[in-house]
PDB file of C-alpha atoms in Angstrom:
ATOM      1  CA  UNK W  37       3.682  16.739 -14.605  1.00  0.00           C
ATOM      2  CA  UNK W  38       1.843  17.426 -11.491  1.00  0.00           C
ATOM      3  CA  UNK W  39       4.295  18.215  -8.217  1.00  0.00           C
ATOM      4  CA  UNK W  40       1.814  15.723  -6.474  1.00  0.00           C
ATOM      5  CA  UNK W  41      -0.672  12.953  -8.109  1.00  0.00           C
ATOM      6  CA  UNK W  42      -3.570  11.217  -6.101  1.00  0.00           C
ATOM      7  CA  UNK W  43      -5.262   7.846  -7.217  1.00  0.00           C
ATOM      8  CA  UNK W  44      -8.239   8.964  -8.851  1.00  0.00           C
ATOM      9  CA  UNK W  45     -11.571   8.606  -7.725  1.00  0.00           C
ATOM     10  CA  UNK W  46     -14.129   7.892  -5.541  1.00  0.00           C
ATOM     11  CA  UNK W  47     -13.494   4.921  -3.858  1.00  0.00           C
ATOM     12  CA  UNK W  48     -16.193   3.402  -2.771  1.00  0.00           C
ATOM     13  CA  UNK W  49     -15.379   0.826   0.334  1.00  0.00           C
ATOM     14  CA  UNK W  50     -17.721  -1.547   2.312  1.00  0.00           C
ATOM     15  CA  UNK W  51     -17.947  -0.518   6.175  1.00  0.00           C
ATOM     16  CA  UNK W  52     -15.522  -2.481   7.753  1.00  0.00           C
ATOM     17  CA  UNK W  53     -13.143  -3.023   4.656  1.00  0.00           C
ATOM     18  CA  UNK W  54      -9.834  -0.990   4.323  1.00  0.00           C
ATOM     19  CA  UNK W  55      -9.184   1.774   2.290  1.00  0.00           C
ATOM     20  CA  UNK W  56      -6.067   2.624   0.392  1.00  0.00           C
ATOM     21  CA  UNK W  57      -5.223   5.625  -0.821  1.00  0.00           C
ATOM     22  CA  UNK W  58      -2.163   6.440  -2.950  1.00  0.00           C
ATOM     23  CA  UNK W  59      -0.056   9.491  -3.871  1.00  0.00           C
ATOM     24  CA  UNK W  60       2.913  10.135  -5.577  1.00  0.00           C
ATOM     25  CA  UNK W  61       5.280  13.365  -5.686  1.00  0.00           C
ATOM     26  CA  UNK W  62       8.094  14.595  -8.325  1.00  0.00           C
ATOM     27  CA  UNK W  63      10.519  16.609  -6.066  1.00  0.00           C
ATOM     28  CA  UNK W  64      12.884  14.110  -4.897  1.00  0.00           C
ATOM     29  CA  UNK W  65      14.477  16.339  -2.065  1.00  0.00           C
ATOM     30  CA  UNK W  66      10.806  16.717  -0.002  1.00  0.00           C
ATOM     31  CA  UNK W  67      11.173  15.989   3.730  1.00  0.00           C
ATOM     32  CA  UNK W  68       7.798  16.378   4.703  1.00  0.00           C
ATOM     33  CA  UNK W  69       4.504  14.414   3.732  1.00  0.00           C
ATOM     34  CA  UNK W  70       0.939  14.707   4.866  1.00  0.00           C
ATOM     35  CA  UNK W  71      -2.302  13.643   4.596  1.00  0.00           C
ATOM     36  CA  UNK W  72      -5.462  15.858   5.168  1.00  0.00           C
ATOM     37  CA  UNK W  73      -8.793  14.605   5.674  1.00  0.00           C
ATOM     38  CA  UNK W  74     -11.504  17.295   4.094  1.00  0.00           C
ATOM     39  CA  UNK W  75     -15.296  16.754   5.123  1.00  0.00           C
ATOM     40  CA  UNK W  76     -17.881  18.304   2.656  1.00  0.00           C
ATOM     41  CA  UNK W  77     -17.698  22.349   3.614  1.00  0.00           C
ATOM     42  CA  UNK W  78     -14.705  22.051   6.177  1.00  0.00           C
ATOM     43  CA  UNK W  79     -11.586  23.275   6.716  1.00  0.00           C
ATOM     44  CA  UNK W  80      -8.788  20.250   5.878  1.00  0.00           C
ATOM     45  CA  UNK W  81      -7.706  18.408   9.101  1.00  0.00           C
ATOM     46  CA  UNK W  82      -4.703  16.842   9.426  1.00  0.00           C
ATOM     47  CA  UNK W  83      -4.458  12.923  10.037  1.00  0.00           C
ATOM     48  CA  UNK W  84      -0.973  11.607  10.335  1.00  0.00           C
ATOM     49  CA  UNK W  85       2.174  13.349   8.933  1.00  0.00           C
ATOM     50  CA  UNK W  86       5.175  11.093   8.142  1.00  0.00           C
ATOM     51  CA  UNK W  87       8.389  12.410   7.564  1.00  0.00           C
ATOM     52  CA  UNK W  88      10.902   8.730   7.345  1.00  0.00           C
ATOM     53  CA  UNK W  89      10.717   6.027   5.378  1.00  0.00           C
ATOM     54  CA  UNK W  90       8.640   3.497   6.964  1.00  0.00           C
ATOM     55  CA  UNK W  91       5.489   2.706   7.928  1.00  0.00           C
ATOM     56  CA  UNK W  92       3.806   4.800  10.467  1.00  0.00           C
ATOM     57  CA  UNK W  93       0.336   3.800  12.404  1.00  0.00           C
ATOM     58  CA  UNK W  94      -1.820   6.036  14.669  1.00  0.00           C
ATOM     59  CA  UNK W  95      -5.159   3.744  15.352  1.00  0.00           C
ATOM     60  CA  UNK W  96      -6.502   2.617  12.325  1.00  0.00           C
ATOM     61  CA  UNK W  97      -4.514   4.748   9.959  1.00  0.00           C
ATOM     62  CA  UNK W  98      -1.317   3.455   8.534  1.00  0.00           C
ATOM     63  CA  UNK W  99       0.819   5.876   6.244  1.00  0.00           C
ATOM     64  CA  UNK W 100       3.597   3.984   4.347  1.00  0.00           C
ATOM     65  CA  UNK W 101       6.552   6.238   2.801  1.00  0.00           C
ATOM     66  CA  UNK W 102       9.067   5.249   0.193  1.00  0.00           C
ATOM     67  CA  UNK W 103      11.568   8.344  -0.783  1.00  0.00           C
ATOM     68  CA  UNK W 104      13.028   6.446  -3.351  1.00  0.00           C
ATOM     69  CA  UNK W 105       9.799   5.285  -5.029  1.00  0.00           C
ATOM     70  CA  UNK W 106       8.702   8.998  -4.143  1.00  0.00           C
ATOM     71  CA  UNK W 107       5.713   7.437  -3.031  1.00  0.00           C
ATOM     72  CA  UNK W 108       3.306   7.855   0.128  1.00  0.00           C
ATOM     73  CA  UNK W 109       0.195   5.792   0.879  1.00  0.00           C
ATOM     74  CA  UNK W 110      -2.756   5.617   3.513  1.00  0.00           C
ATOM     75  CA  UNK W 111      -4.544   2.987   4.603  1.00  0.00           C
ATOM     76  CA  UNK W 112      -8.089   2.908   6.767  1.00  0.00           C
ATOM     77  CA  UNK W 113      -8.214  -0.073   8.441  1.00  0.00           C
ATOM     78  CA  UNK W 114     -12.194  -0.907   9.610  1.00  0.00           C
ATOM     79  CA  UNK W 115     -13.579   1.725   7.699  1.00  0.00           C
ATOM     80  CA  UNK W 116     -16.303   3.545   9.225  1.00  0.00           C
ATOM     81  CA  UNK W 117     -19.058   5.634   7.491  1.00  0.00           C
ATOM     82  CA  UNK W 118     -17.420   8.411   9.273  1.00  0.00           C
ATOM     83  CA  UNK W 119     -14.501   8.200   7.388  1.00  0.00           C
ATOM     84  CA  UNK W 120     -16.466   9.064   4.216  1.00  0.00           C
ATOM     85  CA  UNK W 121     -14.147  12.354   3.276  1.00  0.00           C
ATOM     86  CA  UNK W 122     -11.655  13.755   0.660  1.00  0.00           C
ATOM     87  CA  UNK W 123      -8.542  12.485   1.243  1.00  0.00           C
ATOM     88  CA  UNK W 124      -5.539  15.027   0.470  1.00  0.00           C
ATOM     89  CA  UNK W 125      -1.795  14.526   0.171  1.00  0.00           C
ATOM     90  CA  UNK W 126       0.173  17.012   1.238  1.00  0.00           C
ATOM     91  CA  UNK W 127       4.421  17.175   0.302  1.00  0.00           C
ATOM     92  CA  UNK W 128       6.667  20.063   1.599  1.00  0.00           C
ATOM     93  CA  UNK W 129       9.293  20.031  -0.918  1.00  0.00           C
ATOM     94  CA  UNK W 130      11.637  22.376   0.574  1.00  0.00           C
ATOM     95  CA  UNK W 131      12.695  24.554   3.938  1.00  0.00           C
ATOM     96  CA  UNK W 132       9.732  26.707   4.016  1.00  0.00           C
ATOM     97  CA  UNK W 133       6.341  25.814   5.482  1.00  0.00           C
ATOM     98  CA  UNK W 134       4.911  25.950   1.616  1.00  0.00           C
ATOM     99  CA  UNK W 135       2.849  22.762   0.658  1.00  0.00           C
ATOM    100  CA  UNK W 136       1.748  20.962  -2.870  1.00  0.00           C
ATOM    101  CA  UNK W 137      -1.567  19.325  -2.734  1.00  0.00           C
ATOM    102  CA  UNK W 138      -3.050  16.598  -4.578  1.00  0.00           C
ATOM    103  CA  UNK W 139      -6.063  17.020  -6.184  1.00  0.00           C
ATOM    104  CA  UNK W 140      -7.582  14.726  -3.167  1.00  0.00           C
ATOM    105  CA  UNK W 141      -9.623  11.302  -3.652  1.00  0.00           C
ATOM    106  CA  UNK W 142     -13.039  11.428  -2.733  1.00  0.00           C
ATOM    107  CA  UNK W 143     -13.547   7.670  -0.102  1.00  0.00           C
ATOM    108  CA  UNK W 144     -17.252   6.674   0.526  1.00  0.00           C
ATOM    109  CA  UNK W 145     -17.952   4.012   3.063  1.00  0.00           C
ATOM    110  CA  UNK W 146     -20.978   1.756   2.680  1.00  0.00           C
ATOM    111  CA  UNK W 147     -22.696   0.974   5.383  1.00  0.00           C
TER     112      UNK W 147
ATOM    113  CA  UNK K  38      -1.804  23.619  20.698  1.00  0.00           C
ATOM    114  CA  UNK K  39      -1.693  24.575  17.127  1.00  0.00           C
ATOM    115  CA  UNK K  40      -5.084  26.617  17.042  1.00  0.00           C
ATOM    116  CA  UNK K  41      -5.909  28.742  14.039  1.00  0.00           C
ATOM    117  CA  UNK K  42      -8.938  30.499  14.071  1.00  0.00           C
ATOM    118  CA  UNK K  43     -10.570  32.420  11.404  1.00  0.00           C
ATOM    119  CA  UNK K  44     -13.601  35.147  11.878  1.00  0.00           C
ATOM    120  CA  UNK K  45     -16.354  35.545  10.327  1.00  0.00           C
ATOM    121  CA  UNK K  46     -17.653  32.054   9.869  1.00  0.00           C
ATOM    122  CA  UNK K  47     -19.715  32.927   6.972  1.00  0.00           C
ATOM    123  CA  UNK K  48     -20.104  36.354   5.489  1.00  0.00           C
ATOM    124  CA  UNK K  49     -22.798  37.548   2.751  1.00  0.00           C
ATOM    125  CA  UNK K  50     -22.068  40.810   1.210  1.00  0.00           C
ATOM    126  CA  UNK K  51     -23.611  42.698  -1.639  1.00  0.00           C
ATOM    127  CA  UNK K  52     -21.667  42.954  -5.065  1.00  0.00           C
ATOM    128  CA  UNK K  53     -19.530  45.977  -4.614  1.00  0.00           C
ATOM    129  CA  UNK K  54     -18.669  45.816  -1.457  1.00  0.00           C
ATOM    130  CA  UNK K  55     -15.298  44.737   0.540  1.00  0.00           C
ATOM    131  CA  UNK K  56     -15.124  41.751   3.053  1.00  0.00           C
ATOM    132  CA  UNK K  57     -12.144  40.966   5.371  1.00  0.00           C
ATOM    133  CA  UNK K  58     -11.904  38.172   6.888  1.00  0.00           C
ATOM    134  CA  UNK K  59      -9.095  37.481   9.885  1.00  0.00           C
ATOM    135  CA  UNK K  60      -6.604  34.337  10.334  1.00  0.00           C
ATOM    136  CA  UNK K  61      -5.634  34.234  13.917  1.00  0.00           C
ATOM    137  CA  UNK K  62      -2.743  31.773  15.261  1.00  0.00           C
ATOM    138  CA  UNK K  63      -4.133  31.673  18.793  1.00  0.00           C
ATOM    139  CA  UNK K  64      -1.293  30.027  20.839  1.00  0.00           C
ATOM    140  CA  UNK K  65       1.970  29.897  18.679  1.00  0.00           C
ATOM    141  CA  UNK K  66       3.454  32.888  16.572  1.00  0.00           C
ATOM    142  CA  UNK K  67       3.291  32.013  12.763  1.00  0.00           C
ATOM    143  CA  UNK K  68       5.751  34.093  10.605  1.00  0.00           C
ATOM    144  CA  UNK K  69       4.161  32.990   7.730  1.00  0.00           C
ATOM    145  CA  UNK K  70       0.475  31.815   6.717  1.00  0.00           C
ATOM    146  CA  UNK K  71      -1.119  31.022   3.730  1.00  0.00           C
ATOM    147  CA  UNK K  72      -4.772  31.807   2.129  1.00  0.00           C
ATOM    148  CA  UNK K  73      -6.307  29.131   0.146  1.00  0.00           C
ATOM    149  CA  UNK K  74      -9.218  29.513  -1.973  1.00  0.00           C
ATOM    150  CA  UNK K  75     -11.638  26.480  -2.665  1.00  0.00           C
ATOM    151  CA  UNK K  76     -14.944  26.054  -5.410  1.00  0.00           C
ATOM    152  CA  UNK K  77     -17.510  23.203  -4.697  1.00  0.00           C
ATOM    153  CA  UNK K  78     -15.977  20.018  -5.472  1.00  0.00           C
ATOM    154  CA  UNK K  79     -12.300  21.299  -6.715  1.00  0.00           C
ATOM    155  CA  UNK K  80      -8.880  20.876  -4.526  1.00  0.00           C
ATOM    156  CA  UNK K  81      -7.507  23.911  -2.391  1.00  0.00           C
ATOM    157  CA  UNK K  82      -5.715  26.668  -4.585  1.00  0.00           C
ATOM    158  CA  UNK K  83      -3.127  28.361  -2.773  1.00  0.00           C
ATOM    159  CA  UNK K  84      -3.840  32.180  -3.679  1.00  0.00           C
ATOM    160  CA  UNK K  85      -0.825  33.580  -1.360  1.00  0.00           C
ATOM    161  CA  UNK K  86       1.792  33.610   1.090  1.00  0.00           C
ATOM    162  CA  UNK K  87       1.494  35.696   3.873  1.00  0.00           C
ATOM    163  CA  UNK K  88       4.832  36.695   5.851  1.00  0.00           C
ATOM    164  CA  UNK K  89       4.883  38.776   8.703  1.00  0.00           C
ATOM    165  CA  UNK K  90       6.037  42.370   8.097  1.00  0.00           C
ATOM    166  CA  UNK K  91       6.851  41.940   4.537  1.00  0.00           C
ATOM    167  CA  UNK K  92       4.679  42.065   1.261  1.00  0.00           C
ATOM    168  CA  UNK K  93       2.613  38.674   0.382  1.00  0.00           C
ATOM    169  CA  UNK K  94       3.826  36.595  -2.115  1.00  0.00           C
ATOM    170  CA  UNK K  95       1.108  35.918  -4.803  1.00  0.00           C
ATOM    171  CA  UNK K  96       0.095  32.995  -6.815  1.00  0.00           C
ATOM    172  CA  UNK K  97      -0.212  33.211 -10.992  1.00  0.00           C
ATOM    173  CA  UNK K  98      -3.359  34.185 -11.899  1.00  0.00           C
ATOM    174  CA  UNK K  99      -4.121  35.727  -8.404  1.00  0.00           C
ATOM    175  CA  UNK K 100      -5.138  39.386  -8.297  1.00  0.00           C
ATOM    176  CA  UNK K 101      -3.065  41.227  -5.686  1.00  0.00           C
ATOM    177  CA  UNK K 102      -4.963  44.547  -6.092  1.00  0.00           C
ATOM    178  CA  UNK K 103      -8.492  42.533  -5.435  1.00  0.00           C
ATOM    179  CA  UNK K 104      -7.106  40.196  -2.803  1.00  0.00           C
ATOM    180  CA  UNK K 105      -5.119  42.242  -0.369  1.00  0.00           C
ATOM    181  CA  UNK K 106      -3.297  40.731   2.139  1.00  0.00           C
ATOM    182  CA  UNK K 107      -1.854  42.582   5.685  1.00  0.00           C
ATOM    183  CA  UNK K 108       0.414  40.101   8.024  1.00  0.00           C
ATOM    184  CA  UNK K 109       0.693  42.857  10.584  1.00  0.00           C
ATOM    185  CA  UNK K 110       1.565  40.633  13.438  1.00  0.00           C
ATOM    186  CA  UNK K 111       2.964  37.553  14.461  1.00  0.00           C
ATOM    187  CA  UNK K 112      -0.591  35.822  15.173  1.00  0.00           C
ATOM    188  CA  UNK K 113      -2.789  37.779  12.147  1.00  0.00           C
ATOM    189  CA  UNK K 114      -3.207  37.919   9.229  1.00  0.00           C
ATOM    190  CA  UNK K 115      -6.344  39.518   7.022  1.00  0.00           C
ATOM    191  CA  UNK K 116      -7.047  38.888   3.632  1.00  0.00           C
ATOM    192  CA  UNK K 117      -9.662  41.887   2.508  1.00  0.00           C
ATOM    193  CA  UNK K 118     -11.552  40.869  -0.843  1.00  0.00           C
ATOM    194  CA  UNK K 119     -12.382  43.862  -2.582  1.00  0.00           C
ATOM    195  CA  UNK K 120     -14.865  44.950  -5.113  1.00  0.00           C
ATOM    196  CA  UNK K 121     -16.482  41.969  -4.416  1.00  0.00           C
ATOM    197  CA  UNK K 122     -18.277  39.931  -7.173  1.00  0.00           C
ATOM    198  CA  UNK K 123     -20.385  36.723  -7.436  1.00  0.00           C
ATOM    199  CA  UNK K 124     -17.842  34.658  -8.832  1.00  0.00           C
ATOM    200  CA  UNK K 125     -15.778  35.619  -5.804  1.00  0.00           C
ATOM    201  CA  UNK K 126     -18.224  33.484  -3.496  1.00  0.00           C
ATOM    202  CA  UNK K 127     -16.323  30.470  -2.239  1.00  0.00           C
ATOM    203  CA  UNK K 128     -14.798  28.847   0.753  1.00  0.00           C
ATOM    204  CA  UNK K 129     -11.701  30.538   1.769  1.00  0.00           C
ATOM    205  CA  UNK K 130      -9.111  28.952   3.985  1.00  0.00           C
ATOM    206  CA  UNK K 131      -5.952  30.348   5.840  1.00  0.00           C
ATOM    207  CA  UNK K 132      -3.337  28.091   7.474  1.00  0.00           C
ATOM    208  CA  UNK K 133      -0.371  29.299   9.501  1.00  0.00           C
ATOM    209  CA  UNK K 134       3.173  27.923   9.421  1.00  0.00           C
ATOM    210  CA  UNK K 135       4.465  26.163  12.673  1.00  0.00           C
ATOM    211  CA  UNK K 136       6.703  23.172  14.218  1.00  0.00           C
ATOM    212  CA  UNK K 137       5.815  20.219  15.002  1.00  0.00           C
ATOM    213  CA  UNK K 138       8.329  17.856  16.318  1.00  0.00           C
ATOM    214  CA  UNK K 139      10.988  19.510  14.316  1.00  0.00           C
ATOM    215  CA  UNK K 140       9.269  19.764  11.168  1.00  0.00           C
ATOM    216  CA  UNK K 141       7.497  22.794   9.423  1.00  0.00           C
ATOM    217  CA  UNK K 142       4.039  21.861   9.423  1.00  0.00           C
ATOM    218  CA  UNK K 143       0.603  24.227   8.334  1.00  0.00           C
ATOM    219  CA  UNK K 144      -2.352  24.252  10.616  1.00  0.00           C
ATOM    220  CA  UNK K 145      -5.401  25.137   9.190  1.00  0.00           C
ATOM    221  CA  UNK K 146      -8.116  27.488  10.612  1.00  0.00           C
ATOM    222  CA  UNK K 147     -11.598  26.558   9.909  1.00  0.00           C
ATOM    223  CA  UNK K 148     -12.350  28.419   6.893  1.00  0.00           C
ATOM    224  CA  UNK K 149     -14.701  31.377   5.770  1.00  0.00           C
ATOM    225  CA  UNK K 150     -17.907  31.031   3.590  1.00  0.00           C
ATOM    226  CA  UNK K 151     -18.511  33.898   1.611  1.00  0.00           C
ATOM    227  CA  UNK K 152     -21.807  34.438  -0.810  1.00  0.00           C
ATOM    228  CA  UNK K 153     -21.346  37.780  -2.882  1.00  0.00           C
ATOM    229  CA  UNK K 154     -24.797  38.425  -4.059  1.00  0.00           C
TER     230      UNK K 154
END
């Protein structure tokens, strides 16, 4: 079993729609939990980190956490073209600065 | 804050040949950092941990004699590829370890394109 699994992809989205993006993780003692955004030929760049369980929103990103589902999410609210990426979860399962990736999901936006 | 920066940009080099390519945390001091390799369309692969003044920490399957790795400082790290070959071309990445309101967080330089011809 993978230390981190990502709904599979692409999603395709209309402009305007929202996006949700799912990702579970098998180490039950992480703390920390990420999500990159990756543009074709760029470096990742981080978008919200979330370390409670909760919802957290920063504009029109939401990330949801549930540590006893072991389950994070992200949602794009008003998608925008520009938000056509790879999507990356990121889970730091212990004390170190070490992190386990997903394999990413790949979001288009339609214009 | 949090600034990672990584030199060269993009690098073409004849097969053969060694590259190095330098991870620098510009305004925090990273004990450890990371190098990442990535192929067209595949995830990041985590190819080793970098700590400062001690020996990297490899993945499987990663060549430490063809991927060396020197953490001589707190804010660099360089990761030489040696004996380069075409099937070494791809986008490598280095992150550096930090805080960030408490919690260990990476923070990602901007990566390195390199073509081995």
């Amino acid at each position: 079993q993978k230390e981190v699994e990502q709904n599979s992809g692409p999603l395709s989205v209309p402009e305007g729609a929202i996006a949700s993006l799912n990702c579970t993780y098998s180490d039950r003692g992480s703390q920390s939990f990420f999500w990159y955004r990756q543009y074709s030929g760029k470096s990742p760049e981080l978008i919200m980190s979330i370390y409670s369980n909760g919802d957290k929103e920063d504009g029109r990103f939401t990330a949801q956490l549930n540590k006893a589902s072991q389950y994070v999410s992200l949602l794009i609210r008003d998608s925008q073209p520009s938000d056509s990426a790879t999507y990356l979860c990121a889970v730091n399962p212990g004390d170190d600065y070490k992190l386990s990736f997903g394999a990413g999901t790949t979001v288009t936006v339609r214009a | 804050g949090a600034v990672v920066s990584q030199h060269p940009s993009r690098v073409i080099c004849k097969s053969g040949t060694s590259v190095k390519i330098e991870c620098r945390s510009l305004d925090f001091q990273a004990t450890t950092m990371f190098w990442y390799r990535q192929f067209p369309k595949q995830s990041l692969m985590l190819m080793a941990t970098s700590n400062e003044g001690s020996k990297a920490t490899y993945e499987q399957g990663v060549e430490k004699d063809k991927f060396l790795i020197n953490h001589a400082s707190l804010t660099l790290s360089t990761l030489t590829v040696t004996s380069a070959h075409p099937e070494d071309s791809s986008f490598y990445i280095c992150s550096a370890g930090g805080l960030a309101g408490g919690y260990n967080e990476q923070f990602f330089g901007p990566g390195t394109r390199l073509t081995v011809l």
